[in-house]
C-alpha cells in the first residue's frame, strides 16, 4: 500500500512520508479497510482543511475513526456476548496474555477454553501469529477490549 498511497497523495500535491505510511500500517496492523479509511480522512484533512500531515494529525484522525467505529465494534461483540467466557478470553488476548491460566484459575477446563478459542477463530476475531501466540485480528476491537469494561 505504501507506493499506492504515496502516488495518490503526490497527484494531489499532498506530502505524505514513508514514516507516516509506516505509522498507519502499524496502527492498522495492515488491514486494508482501516488503511484506506485513515488515508481518506488524511486526504480530506490535508486537502480541504489545508493542514500538513503529521504524526499527531494521523493519531487524532485514527482516534476519531475509532470513536466512530465503537458502536459497530460493540454490535459485533454483542453477537458473542451471551456466550460464557468468550469476552473474557478476548480481553486476555487483547492484553497479550495467554487466556488459559486466567480461565483455568476460575475453574474452566482447558478443553473448553480450546473450544471457545476455536469459536472465536470461526467468528474471524482471533488467530495465531508466527510465534504461535493468539492475537485479535482487528486492531480497533483489540483497543476497545483493552479499554472498555464489558
PDB file of C-alpha atoms in Angstrom:
ATOM      1  CA  UNK A   1       0.000   0.000   0.000  1.00  0.00           C
ATOM      2  CA  UNK A   2       2.939   2.299   0.560  1.00  0.00           C
ATOM      3  CA  UNK A   3       3.526   3.143  -3.105  1.00  0.00           C
ATOM      4  CA  UNK A   4      -0.184   3.414  -3.866  1.00  0.00           C
ATOM      5  CA  UNK A   5      -0.714   5.914  -1.054  1.00  0.00           C
ATOM      6  CA  UNK A   6       2.364   7.951  -1.893  1.00  0.00           C
ATOM      7  CA  UNK A   7       1.230   8.196  -5.522  1.00  0.00           C
ATOM      8  CA  UNK A   8      -2.353   9.060  -4.550  1.00  0.00           C
ATOM      9  CA  UNK A   9      -1.200  11.890  -2.329  1.00  0.00           C
ATOM     10  CA  UNK A  10       1.515  13.029  -4.737  1.00  0.00           C
ATOM     11  CA  UNK A  11      -1.083  13.517  -7.520  1.00  0.00           C
ATOM     12  CA  UNK A  12      -2.873  15.956  -5.231  1.00  0.00           C
ATOM     13  CA  UNK A  13       0.338  17.714  -4.129  1.00  0.00           C
ATOM     14  CA  UNK A  14      -0.022  16.418  -0.584  1.00  0.00           C
ATOM     15  CA  UNK A  15       3.174  15.458   1.167  1.00  0.00           C
ATOM     16  CA  UNK A  16       2.983  12.148   2.974  1.00  0.00           C
ATOM     17  CA  UNK A  17       6.180  10.479   4.080  1.00  0.00           C
ATOM     18  CA  UNK A  18       7.179   6.853   4.305  1.00  0.00           C
ATOM     19  CA  UNK A  19       7.217   7.279   8.094  1.00  0.00           C
ATOM     20  CA  UNK A  20       3.590   8.446   8.005  1.00  0.00           C
ATOM     21  CA  UNK A  21       2.596   5.408   5.975  1.00  0.00           C
ATOM     22  CA  UNK A  22       4.510   3.052   8.271  1.00  0.00           C
ATOM     23  CA  UNK A  23       2.679   4.609  11.226  1.00  0.00           C
ATOM     24  CA  UNK A  24      -0.655   3.977   9.506  1.00  0.00           C
ATOM     25  CA  UNK A  25       0.357   0.388   8.750  1.00  0.00           C
ATOM     26  CA  UNK A  26       1.408  -0.172  12.374  1.00  0.00           C
ATOM     27  CA  UNK A  27      -1.818   1.290  13.757  1.00  0.00           C
ATOM     28  CA  UNK A  28      -3.983  -0.761  11.408  1.00  0.00           C
ATOM     29  CA  UNK A  29      -1.871  -3.934  11.538  1.00  0.00           C
ATOM     30  CA  UNK A  30      -2.014  -3.806   7.756  1.00  0.00           C
ATOM     31  CA  UNK A  31      -5.800  -4.226   7.432  1.00  0.00           C
ATOM     32  CA  UNK A  32      -6.804  -2.630   4.110  1.00  0.00           C
ATOM     33  CA  UNK A  33     -10.175  -1.407   5.469  1.00  0.00           C
ATOM     34  CA  UNK A  34      -8.531   0.735   8.138  1.00  0.00           C
ATOM     35  CA  UNK A  35      -5.587   1.785   5.962  1.00  0.00           C
ATOM     36  CA  UNK A  36      -7.967   3.210   3.352  1.00  0.00           C
ATOM     37  CA  UNK A  37     -10.278   4.729   5.957  1.00  0.00           C
ATOM     38  CA  UNK A  38      -7.395   6.566   7.637  1.00  0.00           C
ATOM     39  CA  UNK A  39      -5.831   7.519   4.289  1.00  0.00           C
ATOM     40  CA  UNK A  40      -9.132   9.008   3.086  1.00  0.00           C
ATOM     41  CA  UNK A  41      -9.522  11.053   6.259  1.00  0.00           C
ATOM     42  CA  UNK A  42      -5.927  12.269   6.000  1.00  0.00           C
ATOM     43  CA  UNK A  43      -6.598  13.242   2.400  1.00  0.00           C
ATOM     44  CA  UNK A  44      -9.625  15.349   3.368  1.00  0.00           C
ATOM     45  CA  UNK A  45      -7.797  16.783   6.376  1.00  0.00           C
ATOM     46  CA  UNK A  46      -4.906  17.896   4.217  1.00  0.00           C
ATOM     47  CA  UNK A  47      -6.775  18.858   1.053  1.00  0.00           C
ATOM     48  CA  UNK A  48      -9.806  20.669   2.446  1.00  0.00           C
ATOM     49  CA  UNK A  49      -8.525  21.909   5.788  1.00  0.00           C
ATOM     50  CA  UNK A  50      -5.219  22.762   4.151  1.00  0.00           C
ATOM     51  CA  UNK A  51      -3.220  21.309   7.043  1.00  0.00           C
ATOM     52  CA  UNK A  52       0.067  19.416   6.838  1.00  0.00           C
ATOM     53  CA  UNK A  53       0.190  15.738   7.727  1.00  0.00           C
ATOM     54  CA  UNK A  54       1.996  14.922  10.960  1.00  0.00           C
ATOM     55  CA  UNK A  55       2.218  12.051  13.390  1.00  0.00           C
ATOM     56  CA  UNK A  56      -0.163  13.919  15.712  1.00  0.00           C
ATOM     57  CA  UNK A  57      -2.716  14.512  12.939  1.00  0.00           C
ATOM     58  CA  UNK A  58      -2.612  10.833  11.966  1.00  0.00           C
ATOM     59  CA  UNK A  59      -3.151   9.784  15.586  1.00  0.00           C
ATOM     60  CA  UNK A  60      -6.037  12.246  16.011  1.00  0.00           C
ATOM     61  CA  UNK A  61      -7.673  11.057  12.801  1.00  0.00           C
ATOM     62  CA  UNK A  62      -7.252   7.451  13.923  1.00  0.00           C
ATOM     63  CA  UNK A  63      -8.846   8.249  17.289  1.00  0.00           C
ATOM     64  CA  UNK A  64     -11.773   9.951  15.534  1.00  0.00           C
ATOM     65  CA  UNK A  65     -12.269   6.894  13.337  1.00  0.00           C
ATOM     66  CA  UNK A  66     -12.082   4.611  16.385  1.00  0.00           C
ATOM     67  CA  UNK A  67     -14.719   6.720  18.172  1.00  0.00           C
ATOM     68  CA  UNK A  68     -16.966   6.444  15.117  1.00  0.00           C
ATOM     69  CA  UNK A  69     -16.385   2.669  14.961  1.00  0.00           C
ATOM     70  CA  UNK A  70     -17.094   1.975  18.655  1.00  0.00           C
ATOM     71  CA  UNK A  71     -20.822   1.357  18.156  1.00  0.00           C
ATOM     72  CA  UNK A  72     -20.088  -1.073  15.326  1.00  0.00           C
ATOM     73  CA  UNK A  73     -17.489  -2.839  17.471  1.00  0.00           C
ATOM     74  CA  UNK A  74     -19.963  -3.135  20.347  1.00  0.00           C
ATOM     75  CA  UNK A  75     -22.538  -4.531  17.917  1.00  0.00           C
ATOM     76  CA  UNK A  76     -20.054  -7.096  16.587  1.00  0.00           C
ATOM     77  CA  UNK A  77     -19.087  -8.164  20.097  1.00  0.00           C
ATOM     78  CA  UNK A  78     -22.737  -8.384  21.144  1.00  0.00           C
ATOM     79  CA  UNK A  79     -23.055 -11.329  18.750  1.00  0.00           C
ATOM     80  CA  UNK A  80     -20.872 -13.332  21.130  1.00  0.00           C
ATOM     81  CA  UNK A  81     -21.690 -11.592  24.406  1.00  0.00           C
ATOM     82  CA  UNK A  82     -24.095 -14.279  25.561  1.00  0.00           C
ATOM     83  CA  UNK A  83     -21.504 -16.994  25.191  1.00  0.00           C
ATOM     84  CA  UNK A  84     -19.916 -17.588  28.538  1.00  0.00           C
ATOM     85  CA  UNK A  85     -16.195 -16.730  28.809  1.00  0.00           C
ATOM     86  CA  UNK A  86     -15.802 -15.586  25.185  1.00  0.00           C
ATOM     87  CA  UNK A  87     -15.364 -11.922  26.097  1.00  0.00           C
ATOM     88  CA  UNK A  88     -13.031 -12.793  28.968  1.00  0.00           C
ATOM     89  CA  UNK A  89     -10.812 -14.785  26.612  1.00  0.00           C
ATOM     90  CA  UNK A  90     -10.822 -11.906  24.122  1.00  0.00           C
ATOM     91  CA  UNK A  91      -9.829  -9.484  26.878  1.00  0.00           C
ATOM     92  CA  UNK A  92      -6.924 -11.707  27.891  1.00  0.00           C
ATOM     93  CA  UNK A  93      -5.737 -11.968  24.293  1.00  0.00           C
ATOM     94  CA  UNK A  94      -6.165  -8.196  23.819  1.00  0.00           C
ATOM     95  CA  UNK A  95      -3.817  -7.676  26.763  1.00  0.00           C
ATOM     96  CA  UNK A  96      -1.302 -10.069  25.140  1.00  0.00           C
ATOM     97  CA  UNK A  97      -1.891 -12.634  27.841  1.00  0.00           C
ATOM     98  CA  UNK A  98      -2.335 -16.357  27.499  1.00  0.00           C
ATOM     99  CA  UNK A  99      -6.045 -16.948  28.214  1.00  0.00           C
ATOM    100  CA  UNK A 100      -5.559 -20.440  29.644  1.00  0.00           C
ATOM    101  CA  UNK A 101      -4.155 -19.589  33.123  1.00  0.00           C
ATOM    102  CA  UNK A 102      -6.735 -16.868  33.819  1.00  0.00           C
ATOM    103  CA  UNK A 103      -9.685 -19.059  32.896  1.00  0.00           C
ATOM    104  CA  UNK A 104      -8.306 -22.231  34.461  1.00  0.00           C
ATOM    105  CA  UNK A 105      -7.962 -20.279  37.715  1.00  0.00           C
ATOM    106  CA  UNK A 106     -11.744 -19.771  37.757  1.00  0.00           C
ATOM    107  CA  UNK A 107     -12.454 -23.414  37.001  1.00  0.00           C
ATOM    108  CA  UNK A 108     -12.745 -23.534  33.216  1.00  0.00           C
ATOM    109  CA  UNK A 109     -11.187 -26.686  31.768  1.00  0.00           C
ATOM    110  CA  UNK A 110      -8.533 -26.293  29.087  1.00  0.00           C
ATOM    111  CA  UNK A 111     -10.619 -28.335  26.614  1.00  0.00           C
ATOM    112  CA  UNK A 112     -13.448 -25.817  26.991  1.00  0.00           C
ATOM    113  CA  UNK A 113     -11.044 -22.909  26.554  1.00  0.00           C
ATOM    114  CA  UNK A 114      -9.793 -24.506  23.321  1.00  0.00           C
ATOM    115  CA  UNK A 115     -13.374 -24.860  22.059  1.00  0.00           C
ATOM    116  CA  UNK A 116     -14.078 -21.216  22.853  1.00  0.00           C
ATOM    117  CA  UNK A 117     -10.914 -20.078  21.079  1.00  0.00           C
ATOM    118  CA  UNK A 118     -11.883 -22.148  18.037  1.00  0.00           C
ATOM    119  CA  UNK A 119     -15.277 -20.428  18.132  1.00  0.00           C
ATOM    120  CA  UNK A 120     -13.538 -17.060  18.192  1.00  0.00           C
ATOM    121  CA  UNK A 121     -11.448 -18.154  15.218  1.00  0.00           C
ATOM    122  CA  UNK A 122     -14.666 -19.093  13.408  1.00  0.00           C
ATOM    123  CA  UNK A 123     -16.025 -15.592  14.139  1.00  0.00           C
ATOM    124  CA  UNK A 124     -12.864 -14.231  12.480  1.00  0.00           C
ATOM    125  CA  UNK A 125     -11.761 -12.441  15.625  1.00  0.00           C
ATOM    126  CA  UNK A 126      -8.721 -14.460  16.682  1.00  0.00           C
ATOM    127  CA  UNK A 127      -5.765 -16.087  15.012  1.00  0.00           C
ATOM    128  CA  UNK A 128      -2.268 -17.196  15.915  1.00  0.00           C
ATOM    129  CA  UNK A 129       0.776 -15.171  14.983  1.00  0.00           C
ATOM    130  CA  UNK A 130       4.090 -16.515  13.728  1.00  0.00           C
ATOM    131  CA  UNK A 131       5.170 -17.147  17.324  1.00  0.00           C
ATOM    132  CA  UNK A 132       2.101 -19.350  17.923  1.00  0.00           C
ATOM    133  CA  UNK A 133       0.602 -16.675  20.190  1.00  0.00           C
ATOM    134  CA  UNK A 134      -3.085 -15.761  19.988  1.00  0.00           C
ATOM    135  CA  UNK A 135      -3.906 -12.341  18.615  1.00  0.00           C
ATOM    136  CA  UNK A 136      -7.007 -10.306  17.881  1.00  0.00           C
ATOM    137  CA  UNK A 137      -7.134  -9.589  14.164  1.00  0.00           C
ATOM    138  CA  UNK A 138      -8.908  -6.230  14.273  1.00  0.00           C
ATOM    139  CA  UNK A 139      -6.749  -3.554  15.964  1.00  0.00           C
ATOM    140  CA  UNK A 140      -9.750  -1.408  16.854  1.00  0.00           C
ATOM    141  CA  UNK A 141     -11.520  -4.327  18.549  1.00  0.00           C
ATOM    142  CA  UNK A 142      -8.307  -5.049  20.422  1.00  0.00           C
ATOM    143  CA  UNK A 143      -8.107  -1.435  21.606  1.00  0.00           C
ATOM    144  CA  UNK A 144     -11.795  -1.489  22.549  1.00  0.00           C
ATOM    145  CA  UNK A 145     -11.366  -4.661  24.639  1.00  0.00           C
ATOM    146  CA  UNK A 146      -8.296  -3.281  26.390  1.00  0.00           C
ATOM    147  CA  UNK A 147     -10.044  -0.061  27.350  1.00  0.00           C
ATOM    148  CA  UNK A 148     -13.733  -0.828  27.810  1.00  0.00           C
ATOM    149  CA  UNK A 149     -15.300  -2.819  30.604  1.00  0.00           C
ATOM    150  CA  UNK A 150     -17.946  -5.159  29.228  1.00  0.00           C
TER     151      UNK A 150
END
